[in-house]
Short mmCIF file of C-alpha atoms and ligand atoms in Angstrom, two decimals:
data_model
loop_
_atom_site.label_atom_id
_atom_site.label_comp_id
_atom_site.label_asym_id
_atom_site.label_seq_id
_atom_site.Cartn_x
_atom_site.Cartn_y
_atom_site.Cartn_z
CA MET V 862 -8.59 -88.37 -25.15
CA THR V 863 -11.97 -86.92 -24.27
CA GLY V 864 -14.57 -87.25 -21.54
CA VAL V 865 -13.71 -88.20 -17.99
CA ALA V 866 -10.49 -90.01 -18.93
CA GLY V 867 -9.37 -86.82 -20.74
CA LEU V 868 -10.04 -84.71 -17.66
CA ILE V 869 -8.12 -87.14 -15.46
CA ALA V 870 -5.17 -87.02 -17.90
CA HIS V 871 -5.34 -83.20 -18.02
CA LYS V 872 -5.07 -82.95 -14.23
CA GLN V 873 -2.41 -85.67 -14.14
CA ARG V 874 -0.25 -83.44 -16.37
CA GLY V 875 -0.85 -80.47 -14.05
CA GLY V 876 -3.53 -78.76 -16.17
CA ARG V 877 -6.20 -76.40 -14.85
CA HIS V 878 -9.91 -77.16 -14.96
CA GLY V 879 -12.61 -74.65 -15.78
CA PRO V 880 -15.65 -74.55 -13.45
CA GLU V 881 -17.77 -76.44 -16.01
CA GLU V 882 -15.27 -79.32 -16.08
CA ILE V 883 -15.34 -79.62 -12.30
CA ALA V 884 -19.15 -79.51 -12.38
CA PHE V 885 -19.19 -82.21 -15.09
CA LEU V 886 -17.04 -84.53 -12.96
CA VAL V 887 -18.70 -83.97 -9.60
CA GLU V 888 -22.29 -83.91 -10.85
CA GLY V 889 -21.57 -86.99 -12.97
CA TYR V 890 -20.15 -88.77 -9.95
CA LEU V 891 -23.21 -87.97 -7.91
CA ARG V 892 -25.53 -89.16 -10.70
CA GLY V 893 -23.50 -92.33 -11.24
CA THR V 894 -22.34 -91.56 -14.78
CA VAL V 895 -18.78 -91.13 -13.47
CA PRO V 896 -17.93 -94.40 -11.68
CA ASP V 897 -15.95 -94.74 -8.42
CA TYR V 898 -12.79 -95.86 -10.21
CA GLN V 899 -12.65 -92.78 -12.44
CA MET V 900 -13.43 -90.43 -9.59
CA ALA V 901 -10.76 -92.13 -7.49
CA ALA V 902 -8.25 -91.61 -10.33
CA TRP V 903 -9.18 -87.91 -10.61
CA LEU V 904 -8.88 -87.47 -6.84
CA MET V 905 -5.43 -89.01 -6.98
CA ALA V 906 -4.44 -86.66 -9.82
CA VAL V 907 -5.67 -83.72 -7.71
CA TYR V 908 -3.81 -85.14 -4.73
CA PHE V 909 -0.52 -84.82 -6.64
CA ARG V 910 -1.25 -81.77 -8.80
CA GLY V 911 -3.54 -79.69 -6.55
CA LEU V 912 -6.25 -77.19 -7.41
CA ASP V 913 -5.67 -73.44 -7.61
CA ALA V 914 -7.85 -70.85 -5.84
CA GLU V 915 -10.39 -70.60 -8.68
CA GLU V 916 -10.66 -74.38 -9.07
CA THR V 917 -11.08 -74.78 -5.29
CA TRP V 918 -13.84 -72.17 -5.26
CA ALA V 919 -15.48 -73.90 -8.27
CA LEU V 920 -15.33 -77.27 -6.47
CA THR V 921 -16.78 -75.71 -3.30
CA ARG V 922 -19.68 -74.19 -5.26
CA VAL V 923 -20.43 -77.43 -7.12
CA LEU V 924 -20.47 -79.32 -3.82
CA VAL V 925 -22.83 -76.73 -2.28
CA GLN V 926 -25.05 -76.74 -5.38
CA SER V 927 -25.26 -80.54 -5.40
CA GLY V 928 -27.94 -80.14 -2.74
CA GLU V 929 -29.88 -77.54 -0.83
CA VAL V 930 -28.64 -74.73 1.35
CA LEU V 931 -30.21 -74.92 4.78
CA ASN V 932 -32.38 -71.89 5.39
CA LEU V 933 -32.19 -71.08 9.08
CA ASP V 934 -34.35 -67.94 8.97
CA ALA V 935 -36.93 -69.68 11.16
CA VAL V 936 -34.30 -70.03 13.91
CA PRO V 937 -34.10 -66.81 15.91
CA GLY V 938 -30.66 -65.57 17.02
CA ILE V 939 -27.16 -65.72 15.62
CA LYS V 940 -26.45 -68.98 13.85
CA VAL V 941 -22.86 -70.18 14.24
CA ASP V 942 -20.87 -73.19 13.15
CA LYS V 943 -17.53 -74.74 14.07
CA HIS V 944 -15.45 -77.28 12.19
CA SER V 945 -12.15 -79.01 12.75
CA THR V 946 -9.85 -80.12 9.94
CA GLY V 947 -9.60 -83.45 11.74
CA GLY V 948 -7.33 -84.83 14.40
CA VAL V 949 -6.86 -87.68 16.83
CA GLY V 950 -8.95 -87.52 20.00
CA ASP V 951 -10.55 -84.27 18.93
CA LYS V 952 -13.89 -84.24 20.70
CA THR V 953 -14.17 -80.46 21.01
CA THR V 954 -17.44 -80.29 19.02
CA LEU V 955 -19.11 -82.31 21.77
CA VAL V 956 -18.07 -79.56 24.19
CA VAL V 957 -18.23 -76.41 22.04
CA ALA V 958 -21.68 -77.04 20.51
CA PRO V 959 -23.61 -77.19 23.82
CA LEU V 960 -21.32 -74.58 25.40
CA ALA V 961 -22.01 -72.05 22.62
CA ALA V 962 -25.73 -72.82 22.82
CA ALA V 963 -25.68 -72.38 26.60
CA LEU V 964 -24.30 -68.89 25.90
CA GLY V 965 -27.19 -68.00 23.63
CA LEU V 966 -25.68 -68.75 20.20
CA LYS V 967 -27.53 -71.08 17.82
CA MET V 968 -25.21 -73.93 16.89
CA VAL V 969 -26.33 -75.92 13.86
CA LYS V 970 -23.42 -78.21 13.33
CA LEU V 971 -23.27 -80.49 10.33
CA ALA V 972 -20.59 -82.97 11.24
CA GLY V 973 -18.81 -85.85 9.55
CA ARG V 974 -17.84 -89.46 10.11
CA SER V 975 -14.37 -90.83 10.70
CA LEU V 976 -11.95 -90.04 7.91
CA GLY V 977 -8.64 -91.85 7.52
CA HIS V 978 -6.86 -92.03 10.87
CA THR V 979 -9.14 -89.38 12.44
CA GLY V 980 -12.43 -89.89 14.23
CA GLY V 981 -15.75 -88.34 13.25
CA THR V 982 -18.23 -86.50 15.46
CA LEU V 983 -21.19 -88.47 14.11
CA ASP V 984 -19.60 -91.80 14.99
CA LYS V 985 -18.84 -90.47 18.46
CA LEU V 986 -22.39 -89.27 19.08
CA GLU V 987 -23.80 -92.57 17.84
CA ALA V 988 -21.95 -94.24 20.71
CA ILE V 989 -24.81 -92.87 22.85
CA PRO V 990 -27.58 -95.50 22.56
CA GLY V 991 -30.59 -94.33 20.59
CA LEU V 992 -29.03 -91.07 19.43
CA ARG V 993 -29.92 -90.21 15.82
CA VAL V 994 -27.64 -88.07 13.69
CA GLU V 995 -29.48 -88.50 10.40
CA LEU V 996 -32.05 -85.74 10.82
CA SER V 997 -34.28 -84.25 8.16
CA ARG V 998 -34.12 -80.59 7.28
CA GLU V 999 -37.37 -79.98 9.20
CA GLU V 1000 -36.05 -81.78 12.27
CA ILE V 1001 -32.81 -79.76 12.23
CA ILE V 1002 -34.65 -76.44 12.02
CA ALA V 1003 -37.23 -77.35 14.67
CA GLN V 1004 -34.56 -78.62 17.09
CA ALA V 1005 -32.34 -75.57 16.53
CA ALA V 1006 -35.26 -73.23 17.24
CA ARG V 1007 -36.24 -75.20 20.36
CA THR V 1008 -32.90 -76.01 21.97
CA GLY V 1009 -30.34 -73.83 20.16
CA VAL V 1010 -28.13 -76.82 19.32
CA VAL V 1011 -28.10 -79.57 16.69
CA VAL V 1012 -25.24 -81.88 15.69
CA ALA V 1013 -26.25 -83.88 12.65
CA GLY V 1014 -25.01 -85.43 9.45
CA HIS V 1015 -25.55 -83.40 6.34
CA THR V 1016 -28.96 -84.66 5.27
CA ALA V 1017 -29.51 -86.36 1.94
CA GLU V 1018 -30.50 -82.90 0.66
CA LEU V 1019 -27.33 -81.12 1.82
CA VAL V 1020 -24.00 -81.42 -0.02
CA PRO V 1021 -24.71 -85.00 -1.18
CA ALA V 1022 -21.68 -84.78 -3.47
CA ASP V 1023 -19.33 -84.16 -0.52
CA ARG V 1024 -20.83 -87.08 1.35
CA LYS V 1025 -20.06 -89.39 -1.56
CA LEU V 1026 -16.63 -87.94 -2.28
CA TYR V 1027 -15.65 -87.93 1.42
CA ALA V 1028 -16.40 -91.65 1.69
CA LEU V 1029 -14.35 -92.35 -1.45
CA ARG V 1030 -11.42 -90.23 -0.21
CA ASP V 1031 -11.50 -92.13 3.07
CA VAL V 1032 -10.72 -95.44 1.38
CA THR V 1033 -8.44 -94.21 -1.44
CA SER V 1034 -5.88 -92.38 0.70
CA THR V 1035 -6.71 -89.01 -0.81
CA THR V 1036 -7.63 -87.32 2.44
CA ASP V 1037 -4.43 -85.32 3.06
CA CYS V 1038 -4.97 -82.85 0.24
CA LEU V 1039 -5.34 -79.12 0.95
CA PRO V 1040 -7.88 -78.05 -1.72
CA LEU V 1041 -10.01 -81.17 -1.20
CA ILE V 1042 -10.11 -80.57 2.56
CA ALA V 1043 -10.87 -76.86 2.11
CA ALA V 1044 -13.70 -77.43 -0.39
CA SER V 1045 -15.14 -80.33 1.61
CA ILE V 1046 -15.26 -78.38 4.86
CA MET V 1047 -16.39 -75.04 3.47
CA SER V 1048 -19.10 -76.54 1.25
CA LYS V 1049 -20.66 -78.08 4.36
CA LYS V 1050 -20.33 -74.85 6.31
CA ILE V 1051 -21.88 -72.78 3.50
CA ALA V 1052 -24.73 -75.26 2.94
CA GLY V 1053 -25.28 -75.48 6.70
CA GLY V 1054 -26.60 -71.93 6.69
CA ALA V 1055 -24.58 -70.54 9.64
CA GLN V 1056 -23.86 -66.82 9.64
CA VAL V 1057 -20.38 -67.08 11.15
CA ILE V 1058 -17.88 -69.92 11.13
CA VAL V 1059 -14.93 -70.82 13.38
CA LEU V 1060 -12.46 -73.34 12.01
CA ASP V 1061 -10.02 -75.37 14.07
CA VAL V 1062 -7.08 -76.01 11.77
CA LYS V 1063 -4.83 -78.72 13.12
CA VAL V 1064 -1.05 -78.43 13.01
CA GLY V 1065 1.05 -81.54 13.50
CA GLU V 1066 1.24 -85.08 12.21
CA GLY V 1067 -2.06 -86.09 13.85
CA GLY V 1068 -3.87 -83.81 11.41
CA PHE V 1069 -4.03 -84.16 7.65
CA LEU V 1070 -1.48 -81.45 6.86
CA PRO V 1071 1.29 -81.62 9.46
CA GLY V 1072 3.36 -78.47 8.84
CA LEU V 1073 2.59 -75.01 10.24
CA GLU V 1074 3.03 -73.44 6.78
CA GLU V 1075 0.59 -75.90 5.18
CA ALA V 1076 -1.89 -75.36 8.01
CA ARG V 1077 -1.60 -71.61 7.46
CA ARG V 1078 -2.28 -72.05 3.76
CA LEU V 1079 -5.28 -74.28 4.52
CA ALA V 1080 -6.59 -71.72 7.02
CA GLN V 1081 -6.13 -68.90 4.52
CA THR V 1082 -7.82 -70.89 1.73
CA MET V 1083 -10.86 -71.63 3.90
CA VAL V 1084 -11.13 -68.10 5.29
CA GLU V 1085 -11.03 -66.86 1.66
CA LEU V 1086 -13.76 -69.34 0.64
CA GLY V 1087 -15.83 -68.02 3.57
CA ARG V 1088 -15.25 -64.44 2.36
CA ARG V 1089 -16.34 -65.32 -1.17
CA ALA V 1090 -19.49 -66.92 0.26
CA GLU V 1091 -20.08 -63.89 2.54
CA ARG V 1092 -19.75 -65.94 5.71
CA PRO V 1093 -17.29 -64.32 8.13
CA THR V 1094 -14.80 -67.06 9.03
CA VAL V 1095 -11.95 -67.25 11.51
CA ALA V 1096 -9.37 -70.03 11.75
CA VAL V 1097 -7.68 -71.10 14.99
CA LEU V 1098 -4.45 -73.02 14.38
CA SER V 1099 -4.09 -75.60 17.12
CA ARG V 1100 -1.55 -78.23 18.00
CA MET V 1101 -2.20 -81.81 16.88
CA ASP V 1102 1.13 -83.57 17.32
CA GLN V 1103 -0.19 -85.72 20.14
CA PRO V 1104 -3.80 -86.84 20.69
CA LEU V 1105 -6.06 -84.19 22.17
CA GLY V 1106 -7.01 -85.28 25.66
CA ARG V 1107 -6.51 -88.89 26.66
CA ALA V 1108 -9.34 -90.74 24.92
CA VAL V 1109 -9.32 -91.92 21.29
CA GLY V 1110 -12.35 -93.91 20.14
CA ASN V 1111 -16.05 -93.19 20.06
CA ALA V 1112 -17.59 -94.01 23.47
CA LEU V 1113 -14.29 -93.21 25.21
CA GLU V 1114 -14.34 -89.72 23.69
CA VAL V 1115 -17.97 -89.11 24.65
CA ARG V 1116 -17.03 -89.92 28.25
CA GLU V 1117 -14.11 -87.51 28.15
CA ALA V 1118 -16.20 -84.71 26.61
CA ALA V 1119 -18.81 -85.28 29.32
CA ALA V 1120 -16.09 -84.84 31.94
CA VAL V 1121 -15.06 -81.51 30.40
CA LEU V 1122 -18.68 -80.37 30.25
CA GLN V 1123 -18.95 -81.15 33.95
CA GLY V 1124 -16.00 -78.90 34.74
CA GLY V 1125 -13.21 -81.54 34.76
CA GLY V 1126 -11.51 -83.51 31.99
CA PRO V 1127 -8.07 -83.05 30.44
CA PRO V 1128 -6.77 -79.45 30.40
CA ASP V 1129 -6.01 -79.42 26.65
CA VAL V 1130 -9.56 -80.41 25.62
CA ARG V 1131 -10.95 -77.79 28.00
CA GLU V 1132 -8.50 -75.09 26.82
CA LEU V 1133 -9.16 -75.59 23.13
CA SER V 1134 -12.92 -75.74 23.66
CA LEU V 1135 -12.80 -72.46 25.57
CA ALA V 1136 -10.64 -70.81 22.89
CA LEU V 1137 -12.98 -71.89 20.07
CA THR V 1138 -16.10 -70.80 21.96
CA ALA V 1139 -14.51 -67.42 22.72
CA GLN V 1140 -13.86 -66.93 18.98
CA LEU V 1141 -17.47 -67.84 18.17
CA LEU V 1142 -18.75 -65.25 20.66
CA LEU V 1143 -16.34 -62.65 19.29
CA LEU V 1144 -17.22 -63.28 15.64
CA ALA V 1145 -20.93 -63.24 16.51
CA GLY V 1146 -20.45 -59.79 18.06
CA GLN V 1147 -21.47 -60.94 21.54
CA VAL V 1148 -18.25 -59.83 23.25
CA ARG V 1149 -15.56 -57.26 22.53
CA THR V 1150 -12.53 -59.45 23.21
CA ALA V 1151 -11.70 -63.14 23.15
CA GLU V 1152 -10.81 -62.89 26.87
CA GLU V 1153 -14.33 -61.69 27.62
CA GLY V 1154 -15.74 -64.61 25.60
CA ARG V 1155 -13.55 -67.07 27.41
CA ALA V 1156 -14.67 -65.78 30.81
CA LEU V 1157 -18.33 -66.26 29.81
CA ALA V 1158 -17.57 -69.78 28.57
CA GLU V 1159 -15.72 -70.69 31.77
CA ARG V 1160 -18.70 -69.55 33.80
CA ALA V 1161 -21.15 -71.61 31.71
CA LEU V 1162 -19.00 -74.71 32.31
CA ALA V 1163 -18.63 -74.02 36.03
CA GLU V 1164 -22.37 -73.46 36.49
CA GLY V 1165 -23.26 -76.71 34.71
CA ARG V 1166 -25.18 -74.89 31.96
CA ALA V 1167 -23.16 -76.45 29.13
CA TRP V 1168 -23.59 -79.95 30.59
CA GLU V 1169 -27.33 -79.38 30.89
CA LYS V 1170 -27.41 -78.23 27.24
CA PHE V 1171 -25.52 -81.35 26.16
CA ARG V 1172 -28.07 -83.56 27.92
CA GLU V 1173 -30.81 -81.59 26.19
CA LEU V 1174 -29.08 -82.15 22.84
CA VAL V 1175 -28.79 -85.89 23.49
CA ALA V 1176 -32.45 -86.17 24.50
CA ALA V 1177 -33.63 -84.04 21.55
CA GLN V 1178 -31.89 -86.45 19.13
CA GLY V 1179 -33.39 -89.53 20.75
CA GLY V 1180 -30.34 -90.52 22.82
CA ARG V 1181 -30.67 -92.16 26.24
CA VAL V 1182 -29.47 -89.51 28.69
CA GLU V 1183 -29.02 -92.16 31.43
CA ALA V 1184 -26.30 -93.73 29.27
CA LEU V 1185 -24.10 -90.73 30.08
CA GLU V 1186 -23.84 -91.96 33.68
CA PRO V 1187 -20.75 -94.08 34.56
CA GLY V 1188 -20.98 -97.54 32.95
CA GLY V 1189 -23.77 -96.47 30.59
CA LEU V 1190 -21.81 -96.54 27.32
CA ALA V 1191 -20.40 -99.57 25.51
CA GLU V 1192 -17.16 -100.96 26.93
CA ALA V 1193 -14.71 -103.20 25.13
CA ARG V 1194 -14.06 -106.74 26.33
CA TYR V 1195 -10.30 -106.34 26.84
CA GLN V 1196 -7.85 -103.66 27.89
CA VAL V 1197 -4.33 -104.33 26.65
CA PRO V 1198 -1.48 -102.10 27.91
CA VAL V 1199 1.21 -100.44 25.81
CA ARG V 1200 4.39 -100.36 27.90
CA ALA V 1201 7.37 -97.98 27.86
CA LEU V 1202 10.45 -99.43 26.15
CA ARG V 1203 12.67 -97.28 28.39
CA GLY V 1204 12.41 -94.74 31.22
CA GLY V 1205 12.64 -90.96 30.89
CA TYR V 1206 10.61 -87.95 29.75
CA VAL V 1207 7.96 -88.39 27.09
CA ARG V 1208 9.17 -86.05 24.35
CA ARG V 1209 6.65 -86.93 21.67
CA VAL V 1210 3.48 -89.03 21.36
CA ALA V 1211 2.89 -89.59 17.65
CA ALA V 1212 -0.83 -89.02 17.16
CA ARG V 1213 -1.13 -90.59 13.72
CA PRO V 1214 -0.16 -94.18 14.63
CA ILE V 1215 -2.48 -93.90 17.62
CA GLY V 1216 -5.32 -92.85 15.30
CA GLU V 1217 -4.42 -95.63 12.88
CA THR V 1218 -4.37 -98.19 15.69
CA ALA V 1219 -7.80 -97.03 16.91
CA ARG V 1220 -9.04 -97.43 13.35
CA ALA V 1221 -7.54 -100.94 13.15
CA LEU V 1222 -9.31 -101.84 16.40
CA GLY V 1223 -12.61 -100.89 14.75
CA ALA V 1224 -13.14 -97.26 15.82
CA GLY V 1225 -12.88 -96.16 12.15
CA ARG V 1226 -13.45 -97.70 8.72
CA GLN V 1227 -11.18 -99.64 6.36
CA VAL V 1228 -13.72 -100.01 3.54
CA LEU V 1229 -16.73 -98.02 2.34
CA GLY V 1230 -19.77 -98.19 4.61
CA GLN V 1231 -18.20 -100.42 7.28
CA PRO V 1232 -19.84 -100.05 10.71
CA VAL V 1233 -17.65 -98.79 13.56
CA ASP V 1234 -17.47 -100.32 17.03
CA PRO V 1235 -18.35 -97.65 19.63
CA ALA V 1236 -16.54 -99.44 22.46
CA VAL V 1237 -13.02 -99.78 21.09
CA GLY V 1238 -10.19 -97.28 21.14
CA ILE V 1239 -7.21 -96.15 23.16
CA THR V 1240 -6.72 -94.30 26.42
CA VAL V 1241 -3.42 -92.46 26.56
CA GLU V 1242 -1.88 -92.45 30.02
CA ALA V 1243 1.50 -90.81 29.29
CA LYS V 1244 1.51 -87.51 27.43
CA VAL V 1245 4.28 -85.15 26.34
CA GLY V 1246 6.22 -83.88 29.36
CA ASP V 1247 5.32 -86.81 31.65
CA ARG V 1248 8.08 -88.85 33.27
CA VAL V 1249 7.77 -92.62 32.91
CA GLY V 1250 9.70 -95.63 34.09
CA GLU V 1251 10.69 -98.57 31.86
CA GLY V 1252 7.73 -100.94 31.49
CA GLU V 1253 5.22 -98.38 32.77
CA VAL V 1254 1.85 -98.25 31.06
CA LEU V 1255 1.78 -95.57 28.33
CA ALA V 1256 -1.69 -96.36 27.03
CA ARG V 1257 -4.39 -99.03 27.00
CA LEU V 1258 -5.99 -100.49 23.92
CA HIS V 1259 -9.70 -101.13 24.43
CA ALA V 1260 -10.40 -104.08 22.16
CA GLN V 1261 -12.79 -106.92 21.36
CA ASP V 1262 -10.02 -109.15 20.00
CA ARG V 1263 -7.17 -109.73 22.46
CA GLY V 1264 -4.74 -111.21 19.92
CA LEU V 1265 -5.14 -108.27 17.55
CA ALA V 1266 -4.76 -105.78 20.41
CA GLU V 1267 -1.59 -107.47 21.70
CA SER V 1268 0.11 -107.32 18.33
CA LEU V 1269 -1.01 -103.70 17.79
CA ALA V 1270 0.16 -102.74 21.31
CA ARG V 1271 3.67 -104.09 20.66
CA ARG V 1272 3.94 -101.99 17.50
CA LEU V 1273 2.42 -98.89 19.09
CA ALA V 1274 5.03 -98.54 21.85
CA GLY V 1275 7.31 -96.82 19.28
CA ALA V 1276 4.83 -93.91 19.07
CA TRP V 1277 6.21 -92.63 22.40
CA GLU V 1278 9.59 -90.95 22.02
CA ILE V 1279 11.25 -91.05 25.43
CA GLY V 1280 14.47 -89.18 26.27
CA GLU V 1281 16.63 -87.90 29.10
CA GLU V 1282 15.63 -84.25 28.76
CA PRO V 1283 12.13 -82.83 29.24
CA PRO V 1284 10.68 -81.47 25.96
CA LYS V 1285 10.32 -77.76 25.39
CA GLU V 1286 6.80 -76.46 25.97
CA GLU V 1287 4.70 -75.74 22.89
CA PRO V 1288 1.53 -73.65 22.84
CA LEU V 1289 -1.81 -75.41 22.29
CA VAL V 1290 -3.04 -72.59 20.05
CA TYR V 1291 -0.44 -71.23 17.63
CA GLU V 1292 -2.42 -68.35 16.17
CA THR V 1293 -5.84 -67.13 15.10
CA ARG V 1294 -6.39 -65.96 11.54
CA PRO V 1295 -9.20 -63.64 10.62
N1 LIG B 203 -13.17 -82.65 7.49
C1 LIG B 203 -14.01 -82.57 6.42
O1 LIG B 203 -15.19 -82.32 6.55
N2 LIG B 203 -13.49 -82.81 5.22
C2 LIG B 203 -12.20 -83.10 5.03
O2 LIG B 203 -11.82 -83.29 3.91
C3 LIG B 203 -11.33 -83.18 6.14
C4 LIG B 203 -11.85 -82.94 7.38
#
């Protein structure tokens, strides 16, 4: 068997690809000579058989070379980037990007859309009326030089192959795959032109790779890809076994990020945002210790400088800043409660079914290119360690279709594990890997 079918069969049997074979597949997919169904079959073969370090590096390079590399020389200062491997309720980019910029770093963040059960920063930002995330290369550079912060989609010129593959992975259940995640993320970071990169690698079933060992391997793989590309990279391993914060869904998450930027919001979102910003400052050589970086970040939040920078970001990308005031963002027609099946301590809140339910409500996509509904989602009222009574509200589904929400709410109650004993405390950040 030759051609694409031969390459699929080779990977299916556990064979290795040379860099030219990976280039043939990915470039062909981008050009349209390799159709969706063959690429989907190859992705599935990779899903089961994996890619080794050389193949992962080859895939990363082909993805980068499928488009341009953003040249940020015209932007003065230290250009930094941050990326999460994807979780439920993870809105830290909305906090970290303006916070880092308020501290003098230049944050040019090329973000993604929802993937599988996880949300995407671009979909969240688009919940702000008027805000554009599809910026041209010239617009990105001009905005970065002017304001120090941009959060945009990778333009048609940047990593177009990842954009196409990412959308295909989303609807073929090939998202939870270490080398595909590593190459997808690092190709965007390399093409994005940042000098230093901080990665937030999620640990727990709300991420794509639940186990600590897998998360470590993913972190190591991405840090190594950064080293090969001469971009100093650090990975923070953070907990994702319950949603981060309380809001899951696009407009709901923007509201929660705004609360953190104004000095309030849920402690876990605030903590993780501070930890990631501290690592950015450290890697950029602006502070000598992470503690020093954290203190600077806390001050920028307390003094309202990060919130002001966020408003500047929104305005620069055409968003209506007034929409950030209470009642300014889209709200769903119905709120349907999820109630506790018994009383006791919340020992676990399974993030993945919550992410999947938000997706089913319309916060994410089920098929290629489907629009998302900014208003829908879930607000989590009971988190790990809370004590609840039988029948108490654990969460609310924000929905446009009451019938759908009621049936989803009944099923979702099982995501809360409730017991007699309080759970043991787990750290939010497990470790940081240089
Ligand atoms: N984020 C990405 O950009 N790509 C992935 O594959 C997973 C998370």
